[in-house]
Tab-separated table of C-alpha atoms (C1' of nucleotides) and ligand atoms in Angstrom:
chain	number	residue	atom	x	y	z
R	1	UNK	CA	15.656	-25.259	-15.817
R	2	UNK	CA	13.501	-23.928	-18.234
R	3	UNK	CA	13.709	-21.523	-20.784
R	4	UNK	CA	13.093	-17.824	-19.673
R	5	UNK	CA	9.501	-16.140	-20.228
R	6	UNK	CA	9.436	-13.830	-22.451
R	7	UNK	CA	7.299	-10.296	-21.452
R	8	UNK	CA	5.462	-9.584	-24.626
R	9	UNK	CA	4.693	-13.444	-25.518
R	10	UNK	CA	2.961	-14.156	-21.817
R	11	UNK	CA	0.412	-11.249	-22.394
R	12	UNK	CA	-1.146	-12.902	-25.068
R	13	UNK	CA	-3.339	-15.816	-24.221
R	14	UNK	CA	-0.907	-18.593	-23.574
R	15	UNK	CA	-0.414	-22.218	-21.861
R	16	UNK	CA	-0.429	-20.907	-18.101
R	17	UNK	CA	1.204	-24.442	-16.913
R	18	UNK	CA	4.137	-23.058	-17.904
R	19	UNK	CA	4.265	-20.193	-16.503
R	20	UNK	CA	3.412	-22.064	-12.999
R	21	UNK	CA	6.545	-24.553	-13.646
R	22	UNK	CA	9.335	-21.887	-14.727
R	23	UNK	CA	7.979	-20.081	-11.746
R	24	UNK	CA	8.238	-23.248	-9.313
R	25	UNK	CA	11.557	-24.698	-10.251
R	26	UNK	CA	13.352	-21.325	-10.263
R	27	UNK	CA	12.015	-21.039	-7.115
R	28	UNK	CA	13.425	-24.190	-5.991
R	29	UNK	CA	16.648	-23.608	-8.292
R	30	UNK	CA	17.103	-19.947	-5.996
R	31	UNK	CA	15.891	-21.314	-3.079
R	32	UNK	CA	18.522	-23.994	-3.062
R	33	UNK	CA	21.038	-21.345	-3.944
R	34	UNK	CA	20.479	-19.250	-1.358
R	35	UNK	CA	20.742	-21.732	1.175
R	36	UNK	CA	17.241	-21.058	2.338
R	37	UNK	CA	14.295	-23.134	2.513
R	38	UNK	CA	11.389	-23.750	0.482
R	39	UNK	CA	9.195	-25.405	2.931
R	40	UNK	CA	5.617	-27.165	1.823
R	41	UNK	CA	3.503	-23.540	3.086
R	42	UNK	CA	5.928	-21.283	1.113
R	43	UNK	CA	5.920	-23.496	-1.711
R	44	UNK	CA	2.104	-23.796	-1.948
R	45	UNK	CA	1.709	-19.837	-1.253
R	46	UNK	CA	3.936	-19.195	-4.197
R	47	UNK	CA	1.410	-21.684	-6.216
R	48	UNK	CA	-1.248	-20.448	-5.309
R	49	UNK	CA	0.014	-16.611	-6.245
R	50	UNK	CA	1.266	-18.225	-9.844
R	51	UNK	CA	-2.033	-19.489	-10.453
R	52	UNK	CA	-3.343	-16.918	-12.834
R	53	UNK	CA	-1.312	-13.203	-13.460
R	54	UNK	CA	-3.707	-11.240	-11.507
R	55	UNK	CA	-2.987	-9.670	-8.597
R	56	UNK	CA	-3.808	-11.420	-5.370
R	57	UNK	CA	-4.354	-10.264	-1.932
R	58	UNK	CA	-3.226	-11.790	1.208
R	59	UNK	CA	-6.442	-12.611	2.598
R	60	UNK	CA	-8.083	-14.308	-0.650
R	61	UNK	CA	-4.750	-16.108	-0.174
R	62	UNK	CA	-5.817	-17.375	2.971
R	63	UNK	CA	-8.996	-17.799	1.769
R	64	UNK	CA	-7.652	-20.429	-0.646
R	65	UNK	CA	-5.014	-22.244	1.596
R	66	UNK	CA	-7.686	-22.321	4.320
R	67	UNK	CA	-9.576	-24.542	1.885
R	68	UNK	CA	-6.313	-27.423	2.358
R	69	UNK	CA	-5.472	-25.518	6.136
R	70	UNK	CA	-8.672	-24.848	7.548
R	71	UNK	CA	-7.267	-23.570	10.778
R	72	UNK	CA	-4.557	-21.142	8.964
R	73	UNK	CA	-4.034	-17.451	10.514
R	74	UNK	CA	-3.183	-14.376	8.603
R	75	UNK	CA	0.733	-14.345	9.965
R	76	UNK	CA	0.692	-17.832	7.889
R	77	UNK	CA	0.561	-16.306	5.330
R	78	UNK	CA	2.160	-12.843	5.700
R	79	UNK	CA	5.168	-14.733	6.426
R	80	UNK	CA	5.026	-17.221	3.757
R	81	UNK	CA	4.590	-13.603	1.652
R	82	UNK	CA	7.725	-11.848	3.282
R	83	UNK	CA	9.726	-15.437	2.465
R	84	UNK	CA	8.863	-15.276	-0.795
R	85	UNK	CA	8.930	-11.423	-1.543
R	86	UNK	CA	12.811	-11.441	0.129
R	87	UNK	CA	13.702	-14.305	-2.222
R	88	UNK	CA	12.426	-11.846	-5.443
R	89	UNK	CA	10.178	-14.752	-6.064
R	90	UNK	CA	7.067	-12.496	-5.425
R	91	UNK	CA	6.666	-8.747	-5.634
R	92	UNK	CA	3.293	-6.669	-3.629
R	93	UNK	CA	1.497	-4.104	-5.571
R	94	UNK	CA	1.527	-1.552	-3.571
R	95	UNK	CA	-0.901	0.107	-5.180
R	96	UNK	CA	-3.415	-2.640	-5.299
R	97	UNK	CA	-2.249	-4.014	-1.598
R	98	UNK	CA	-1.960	-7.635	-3.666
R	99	UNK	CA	0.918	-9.833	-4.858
R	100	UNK	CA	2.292	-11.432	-8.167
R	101	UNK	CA	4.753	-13.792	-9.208
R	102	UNK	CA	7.463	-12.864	-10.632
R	103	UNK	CA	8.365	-14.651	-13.814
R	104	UNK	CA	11.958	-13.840	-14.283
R	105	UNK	CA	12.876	-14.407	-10.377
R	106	UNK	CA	16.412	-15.842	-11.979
R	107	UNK	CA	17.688	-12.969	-13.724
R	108	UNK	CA	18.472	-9.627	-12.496
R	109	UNK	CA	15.598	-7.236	-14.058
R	110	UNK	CA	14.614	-3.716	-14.059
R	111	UNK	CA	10.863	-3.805	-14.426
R	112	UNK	CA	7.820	-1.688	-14.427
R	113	UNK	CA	4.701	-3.329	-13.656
R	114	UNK	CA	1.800	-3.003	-16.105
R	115	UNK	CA	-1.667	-3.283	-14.262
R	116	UNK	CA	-5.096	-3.922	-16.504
R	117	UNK	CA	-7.422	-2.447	-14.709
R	118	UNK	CA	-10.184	-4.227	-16.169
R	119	UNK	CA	-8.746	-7.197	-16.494
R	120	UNK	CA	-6.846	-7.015	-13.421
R	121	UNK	CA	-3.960	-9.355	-14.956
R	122	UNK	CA	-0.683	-7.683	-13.388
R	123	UNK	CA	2.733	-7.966	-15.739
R	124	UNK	CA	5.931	-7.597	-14.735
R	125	UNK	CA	7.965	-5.922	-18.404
R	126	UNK	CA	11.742	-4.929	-18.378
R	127	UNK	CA	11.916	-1.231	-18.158
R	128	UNK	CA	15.876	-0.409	-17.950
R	129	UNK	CA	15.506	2.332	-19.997
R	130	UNK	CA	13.231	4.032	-17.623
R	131	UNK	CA	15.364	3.013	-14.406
R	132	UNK	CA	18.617	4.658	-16.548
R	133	UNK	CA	16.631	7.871	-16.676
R	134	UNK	CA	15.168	7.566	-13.189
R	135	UNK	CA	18.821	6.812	-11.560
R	136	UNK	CA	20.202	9.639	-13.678
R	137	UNK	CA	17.759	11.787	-11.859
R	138	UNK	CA	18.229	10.531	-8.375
R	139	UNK	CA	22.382	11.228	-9.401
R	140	UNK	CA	21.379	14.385	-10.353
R	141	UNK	CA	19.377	15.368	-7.019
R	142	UNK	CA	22.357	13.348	-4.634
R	143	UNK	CA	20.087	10.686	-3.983
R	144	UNK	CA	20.668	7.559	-3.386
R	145	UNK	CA	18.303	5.208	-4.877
R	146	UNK	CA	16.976	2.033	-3.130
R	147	UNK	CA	14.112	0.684	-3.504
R	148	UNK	CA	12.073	1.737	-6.298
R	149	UNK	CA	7.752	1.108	-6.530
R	150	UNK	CA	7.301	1.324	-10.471
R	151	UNK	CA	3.332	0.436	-11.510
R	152	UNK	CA	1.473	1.632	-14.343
R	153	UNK	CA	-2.203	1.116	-14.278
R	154	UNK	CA	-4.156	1.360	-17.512
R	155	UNK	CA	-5.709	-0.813	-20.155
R	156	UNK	CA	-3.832	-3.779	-21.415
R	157	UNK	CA	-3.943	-4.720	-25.090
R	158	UNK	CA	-6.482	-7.106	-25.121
R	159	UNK	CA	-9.179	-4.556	-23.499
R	160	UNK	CA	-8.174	-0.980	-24.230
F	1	UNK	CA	-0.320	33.779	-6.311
F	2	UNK	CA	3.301	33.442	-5.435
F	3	UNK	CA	5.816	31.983	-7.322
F	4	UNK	CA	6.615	28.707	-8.282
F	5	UNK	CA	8.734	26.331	-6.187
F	6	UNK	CA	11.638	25.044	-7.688
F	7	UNK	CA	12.215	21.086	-7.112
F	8	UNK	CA	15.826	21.374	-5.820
F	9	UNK	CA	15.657	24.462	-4.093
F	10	UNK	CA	12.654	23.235	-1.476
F	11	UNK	CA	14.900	20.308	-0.722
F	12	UNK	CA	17.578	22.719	0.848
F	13	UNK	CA	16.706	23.865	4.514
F	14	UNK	CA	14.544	26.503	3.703
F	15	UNK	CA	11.804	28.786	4.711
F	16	UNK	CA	8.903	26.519	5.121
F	17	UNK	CA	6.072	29.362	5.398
F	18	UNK	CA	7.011	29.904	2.001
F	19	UNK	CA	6.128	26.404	1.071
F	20	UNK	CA	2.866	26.300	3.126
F	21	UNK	CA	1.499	29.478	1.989
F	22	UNK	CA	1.993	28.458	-1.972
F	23	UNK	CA	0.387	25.445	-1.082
F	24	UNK	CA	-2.995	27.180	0.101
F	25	UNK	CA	-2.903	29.723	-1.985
F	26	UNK	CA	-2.360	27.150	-5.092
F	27	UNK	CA	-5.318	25.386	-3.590
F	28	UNK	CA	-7.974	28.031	-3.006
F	29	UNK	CA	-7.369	29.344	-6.413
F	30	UNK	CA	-7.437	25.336	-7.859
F	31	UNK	CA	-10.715	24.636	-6.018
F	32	UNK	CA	-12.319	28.206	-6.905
F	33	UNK	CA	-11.275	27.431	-10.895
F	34	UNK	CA	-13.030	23.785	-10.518
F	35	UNK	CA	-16.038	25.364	-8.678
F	36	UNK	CA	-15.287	23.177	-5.574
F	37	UNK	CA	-15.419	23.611	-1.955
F	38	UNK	CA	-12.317	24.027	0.086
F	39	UNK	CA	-14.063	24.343	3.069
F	40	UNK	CA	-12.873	24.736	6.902
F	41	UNK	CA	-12.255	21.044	7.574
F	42	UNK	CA	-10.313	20.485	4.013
F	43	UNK	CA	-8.228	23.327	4.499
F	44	UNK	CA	-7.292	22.276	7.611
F	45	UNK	CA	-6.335	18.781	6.563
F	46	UNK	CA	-4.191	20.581	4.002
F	47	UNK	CA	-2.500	22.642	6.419
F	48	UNK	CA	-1.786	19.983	8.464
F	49	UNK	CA	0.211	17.756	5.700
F	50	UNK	CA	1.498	20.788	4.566
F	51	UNK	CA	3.700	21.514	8.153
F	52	UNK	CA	6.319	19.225	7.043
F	53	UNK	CA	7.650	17.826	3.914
F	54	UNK	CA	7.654	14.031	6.223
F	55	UNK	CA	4.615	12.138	4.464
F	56	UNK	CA	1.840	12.217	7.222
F	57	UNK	CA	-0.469	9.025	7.499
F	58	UNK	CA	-4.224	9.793	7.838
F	59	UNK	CA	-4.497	8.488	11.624
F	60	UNK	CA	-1.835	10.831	12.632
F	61	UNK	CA	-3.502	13.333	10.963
F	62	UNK	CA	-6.645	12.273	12.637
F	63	UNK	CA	-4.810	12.751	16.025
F	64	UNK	CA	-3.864	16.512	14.985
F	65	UNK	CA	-7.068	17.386	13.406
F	66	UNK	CA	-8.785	15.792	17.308
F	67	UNK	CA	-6.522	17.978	19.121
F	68	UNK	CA	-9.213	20.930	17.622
F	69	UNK	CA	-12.280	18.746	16.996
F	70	UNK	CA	-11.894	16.030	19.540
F	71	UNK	CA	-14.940	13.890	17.947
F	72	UNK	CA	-13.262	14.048	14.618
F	73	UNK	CA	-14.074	10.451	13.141
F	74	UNK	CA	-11.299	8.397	10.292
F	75	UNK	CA	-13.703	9.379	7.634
F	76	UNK	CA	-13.941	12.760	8.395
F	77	UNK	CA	-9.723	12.564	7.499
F	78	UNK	CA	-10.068	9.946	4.792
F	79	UNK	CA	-13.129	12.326	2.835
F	80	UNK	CA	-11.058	15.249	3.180
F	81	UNK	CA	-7.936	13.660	1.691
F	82	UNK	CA	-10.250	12.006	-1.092
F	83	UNK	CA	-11.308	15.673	-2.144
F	84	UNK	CA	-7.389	17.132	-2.085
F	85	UNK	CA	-6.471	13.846	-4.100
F	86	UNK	CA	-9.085	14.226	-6.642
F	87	UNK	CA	-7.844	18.205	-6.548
F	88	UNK	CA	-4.654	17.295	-7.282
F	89	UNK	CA	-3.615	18.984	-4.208
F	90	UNK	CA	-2.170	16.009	-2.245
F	91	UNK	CA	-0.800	12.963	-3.323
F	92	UNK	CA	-1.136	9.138	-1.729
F	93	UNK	CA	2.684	7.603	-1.504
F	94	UNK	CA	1.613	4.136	-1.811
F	95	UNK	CA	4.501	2.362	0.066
F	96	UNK	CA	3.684	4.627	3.164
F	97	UNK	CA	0.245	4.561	3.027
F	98	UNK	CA	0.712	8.688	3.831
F	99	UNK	CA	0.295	11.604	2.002
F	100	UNK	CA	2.154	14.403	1.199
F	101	UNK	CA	1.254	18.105	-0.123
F	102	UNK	CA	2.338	19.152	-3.745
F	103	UNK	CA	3.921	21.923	-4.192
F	104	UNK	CA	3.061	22.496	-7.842
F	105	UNK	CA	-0.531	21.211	-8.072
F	106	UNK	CA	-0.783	24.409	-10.560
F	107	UNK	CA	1.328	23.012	-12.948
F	108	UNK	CA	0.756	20.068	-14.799
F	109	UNK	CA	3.378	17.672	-13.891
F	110	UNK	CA	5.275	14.508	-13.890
F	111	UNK	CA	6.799	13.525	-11.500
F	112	UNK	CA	8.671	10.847	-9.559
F	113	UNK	CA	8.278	10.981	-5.512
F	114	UNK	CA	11.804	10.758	-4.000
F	115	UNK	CA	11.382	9.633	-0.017
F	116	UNK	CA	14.524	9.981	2.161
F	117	UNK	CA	13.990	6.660	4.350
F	118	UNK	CA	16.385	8.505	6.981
F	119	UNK	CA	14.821	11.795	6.963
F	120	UNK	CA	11.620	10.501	6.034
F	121	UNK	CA	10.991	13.763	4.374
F	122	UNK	CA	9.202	13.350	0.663
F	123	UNK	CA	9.885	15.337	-2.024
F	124	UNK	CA	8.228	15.342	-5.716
F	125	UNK	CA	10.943	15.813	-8.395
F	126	UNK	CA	9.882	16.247	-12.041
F	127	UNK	CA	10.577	12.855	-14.099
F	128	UNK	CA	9.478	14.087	-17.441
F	129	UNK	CA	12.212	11.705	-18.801
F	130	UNK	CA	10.854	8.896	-17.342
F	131	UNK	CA	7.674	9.319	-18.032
F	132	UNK	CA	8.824	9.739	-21.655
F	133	UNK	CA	10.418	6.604	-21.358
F	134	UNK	CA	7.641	4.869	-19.574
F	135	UNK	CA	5.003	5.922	-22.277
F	136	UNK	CA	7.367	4.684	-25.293
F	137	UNK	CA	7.185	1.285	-23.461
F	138	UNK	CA	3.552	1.358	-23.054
F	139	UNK	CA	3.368	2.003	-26.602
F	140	UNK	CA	5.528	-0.876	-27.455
F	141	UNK	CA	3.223	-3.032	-25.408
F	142	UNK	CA	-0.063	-1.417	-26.458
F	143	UNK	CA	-0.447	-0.869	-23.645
F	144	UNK	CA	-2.814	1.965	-22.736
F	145	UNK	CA	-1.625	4.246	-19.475
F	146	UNK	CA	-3.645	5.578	-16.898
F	147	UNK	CA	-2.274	6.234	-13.734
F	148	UNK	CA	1.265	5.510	-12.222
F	149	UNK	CA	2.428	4.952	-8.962
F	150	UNK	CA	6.706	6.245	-8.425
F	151	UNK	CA	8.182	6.386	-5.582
F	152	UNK	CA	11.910	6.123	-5.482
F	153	UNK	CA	13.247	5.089	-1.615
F	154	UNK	CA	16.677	5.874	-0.867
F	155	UNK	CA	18.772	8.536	0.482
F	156	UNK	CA	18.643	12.286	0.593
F	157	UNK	CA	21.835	14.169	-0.383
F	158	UNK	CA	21.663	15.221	3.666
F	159	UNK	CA	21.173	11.913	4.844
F	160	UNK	CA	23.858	9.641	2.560
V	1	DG	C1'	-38.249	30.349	1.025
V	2	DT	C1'	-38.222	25.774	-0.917
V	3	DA	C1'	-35.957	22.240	-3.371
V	4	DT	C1'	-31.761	20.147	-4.492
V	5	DT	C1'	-27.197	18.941	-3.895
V	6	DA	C1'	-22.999	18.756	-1.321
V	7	DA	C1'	-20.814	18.247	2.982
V	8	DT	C1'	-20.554	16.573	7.523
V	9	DG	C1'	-21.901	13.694	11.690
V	10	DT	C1'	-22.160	9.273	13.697
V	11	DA	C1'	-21.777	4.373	14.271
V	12	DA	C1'	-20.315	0.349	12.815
V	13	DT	C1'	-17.420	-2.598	10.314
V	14	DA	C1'	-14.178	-4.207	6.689
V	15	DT	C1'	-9.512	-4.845	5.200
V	16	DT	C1'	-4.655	-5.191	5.697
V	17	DA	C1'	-0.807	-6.250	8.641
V	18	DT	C1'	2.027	-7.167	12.855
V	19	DA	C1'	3.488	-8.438	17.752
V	20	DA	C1'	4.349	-11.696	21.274
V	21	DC	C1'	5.243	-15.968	22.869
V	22	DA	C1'	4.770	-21.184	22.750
V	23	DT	C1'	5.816	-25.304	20.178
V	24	DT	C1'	7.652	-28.018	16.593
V	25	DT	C1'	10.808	-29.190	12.982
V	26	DC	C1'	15.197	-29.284	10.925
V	27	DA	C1'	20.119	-29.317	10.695
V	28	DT	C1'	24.446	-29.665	13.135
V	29	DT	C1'	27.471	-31.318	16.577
V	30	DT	C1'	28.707	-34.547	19.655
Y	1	DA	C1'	21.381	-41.703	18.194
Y	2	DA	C1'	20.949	-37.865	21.598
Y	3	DA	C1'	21.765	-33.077	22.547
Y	4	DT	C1'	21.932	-28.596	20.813
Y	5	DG	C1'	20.668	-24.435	18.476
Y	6	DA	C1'	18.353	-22.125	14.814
Y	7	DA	C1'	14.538	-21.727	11.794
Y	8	DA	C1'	9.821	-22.412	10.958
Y	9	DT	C1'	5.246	-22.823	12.427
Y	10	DG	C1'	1.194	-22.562	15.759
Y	11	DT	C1'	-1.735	-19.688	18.409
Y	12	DT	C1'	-3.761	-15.676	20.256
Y	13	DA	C1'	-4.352	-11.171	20.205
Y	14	DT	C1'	-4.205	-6.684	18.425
Y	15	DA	C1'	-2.613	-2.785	15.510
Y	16	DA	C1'	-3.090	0.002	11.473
Y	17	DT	C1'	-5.513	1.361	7.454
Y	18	DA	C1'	-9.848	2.212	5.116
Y	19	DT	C1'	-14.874	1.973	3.881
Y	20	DT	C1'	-20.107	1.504	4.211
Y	21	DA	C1'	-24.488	3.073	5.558
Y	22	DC	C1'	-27.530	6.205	6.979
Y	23	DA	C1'	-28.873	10.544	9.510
Y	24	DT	C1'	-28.260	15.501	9.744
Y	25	DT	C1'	-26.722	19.970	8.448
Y	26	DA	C1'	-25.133	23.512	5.319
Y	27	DA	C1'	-24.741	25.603	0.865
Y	28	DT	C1'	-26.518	26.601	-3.694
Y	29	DA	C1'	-30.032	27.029	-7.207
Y	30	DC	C1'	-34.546	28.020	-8.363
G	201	ZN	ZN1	0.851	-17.382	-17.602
G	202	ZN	ZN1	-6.614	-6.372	-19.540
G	203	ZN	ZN1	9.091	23.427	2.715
G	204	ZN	ZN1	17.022	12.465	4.319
DNA sequence: GTATTAATGTAATATTATAACATTTCATTT
DNA sequence: AAATGAAATGTTATAATATTACATTAATAC
């Protein structure tokens, strides 16, 4: 397996390829772990989403697997989506209605999800700090935290 | 104007006029300060999120606002709730696509959007922390912040 | 009162997502 | 290897969410 991505050096212009590969073979590293399948579809969704860091919607994803599936549906590729999103090898924007690829699908990570919104690349950056002080919150209001939508649009680095 | 709802207290059974009438109030005095119009319709559509503390989506509210103006039309819901968003009197929870009333669109405020996925009710919670926390990592990543989507699923003190 | 701007009416359509059921593929057991 | 059962995919249809475009009306400014 390769070596894990690290948050600030993939913001910076960088050699995508291997992004795409760490992405790929963790997904077939978790895939085989789990015991669940990584068919040819899933696979090439999950490609498809790695190509670049910017957000992606489901129907531009169709767009582009229609282009090797002409006579793909929608529920193609929702599914191949929910696959991938319940395997924590994808997360949705729900703010954007779009997915990304998550780079560190291997590890356990607490992340916030920086948005450009000019650029429109979509980062995934550890944020514990800020889940410590959100769960100490929720603890403090007897809640019981589950699932938690963390994204921060603004202006990434390059274009602010 | 009435006084100012306390976060914990509005999450006890309580007397939801109370609730209601600070949120009109808070908005006619908002929208007279900006020099905007709340008119008939908007007020309405504010009313009608405001029954409940559930997050409402806009075809439901569609199907209240008919049951008075039966040729009511999606965009006659989706303007009005543009115009309370922009007024900073509603807010869009992104993982619902619904919207809920604030209660302290007075104040200036940061806050996190707790949503009891038993109750389904939604309550805003002030996360200055967080959003102390979240801004220090922005920094860090020069990263410039604009607008941030939190909502924290889980379970309500009622419903755990 | 007329001009200008803001709000609403009306119709159509775009975008995002799911349901229902048939068929095929894969893995397991025999 | 054939039978079985479960998972994945194919296929059709539709649901749910949201916006565009343009006409009309209402409010405000002059
Ligand atoms: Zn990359
Ligand atoms: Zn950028
Ligand atoms: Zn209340
Ligand atoms: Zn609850």
């Amino acid at each position: 397996m390769s070596e894990t991505i690290d948050n600030k050096a993939v913001q910076q212009p960088h050699n995508h390829k291997g992004c795409m590969q760490h992405a790929l073979q963790a997904a077939e590293q978790i895939c085989s772990q789990k015991g669940v399948r990584l068919t040819a579809i899933r696979k090439r969704i999950l490609e498809l989403i790695c190509t670049s860091h910017k957000a992606i919607g489901a129907y531009e994803l169709l767009d582009l697997f229609k282009l090797e599936d002409p006579k793909a549906k929608p529920v193609t590729i929702y599914r191949a989506l929910d696959f991938l999103m319940a395997a924590g090898l994808v997360h949705k924007i729900e703010s954007l209605n779009a997915f990304i690829g998550c780079l560190q699908a291997e590890k356990q990570h607490k992340s916030v999800i920086l948005i450009c919104d000019n650029c429109k690349n979509a980062y995934e950056v550890d944020a514990t700090a800020v889940y410590d002080s959100l769960f100490a919150l929720s603890e403090s209001m007897q809640f019981k935290p589950q699932c938690l939508t963390l994204e921060l649009h603004g202006l990434c680095a390059s274009c602010r």
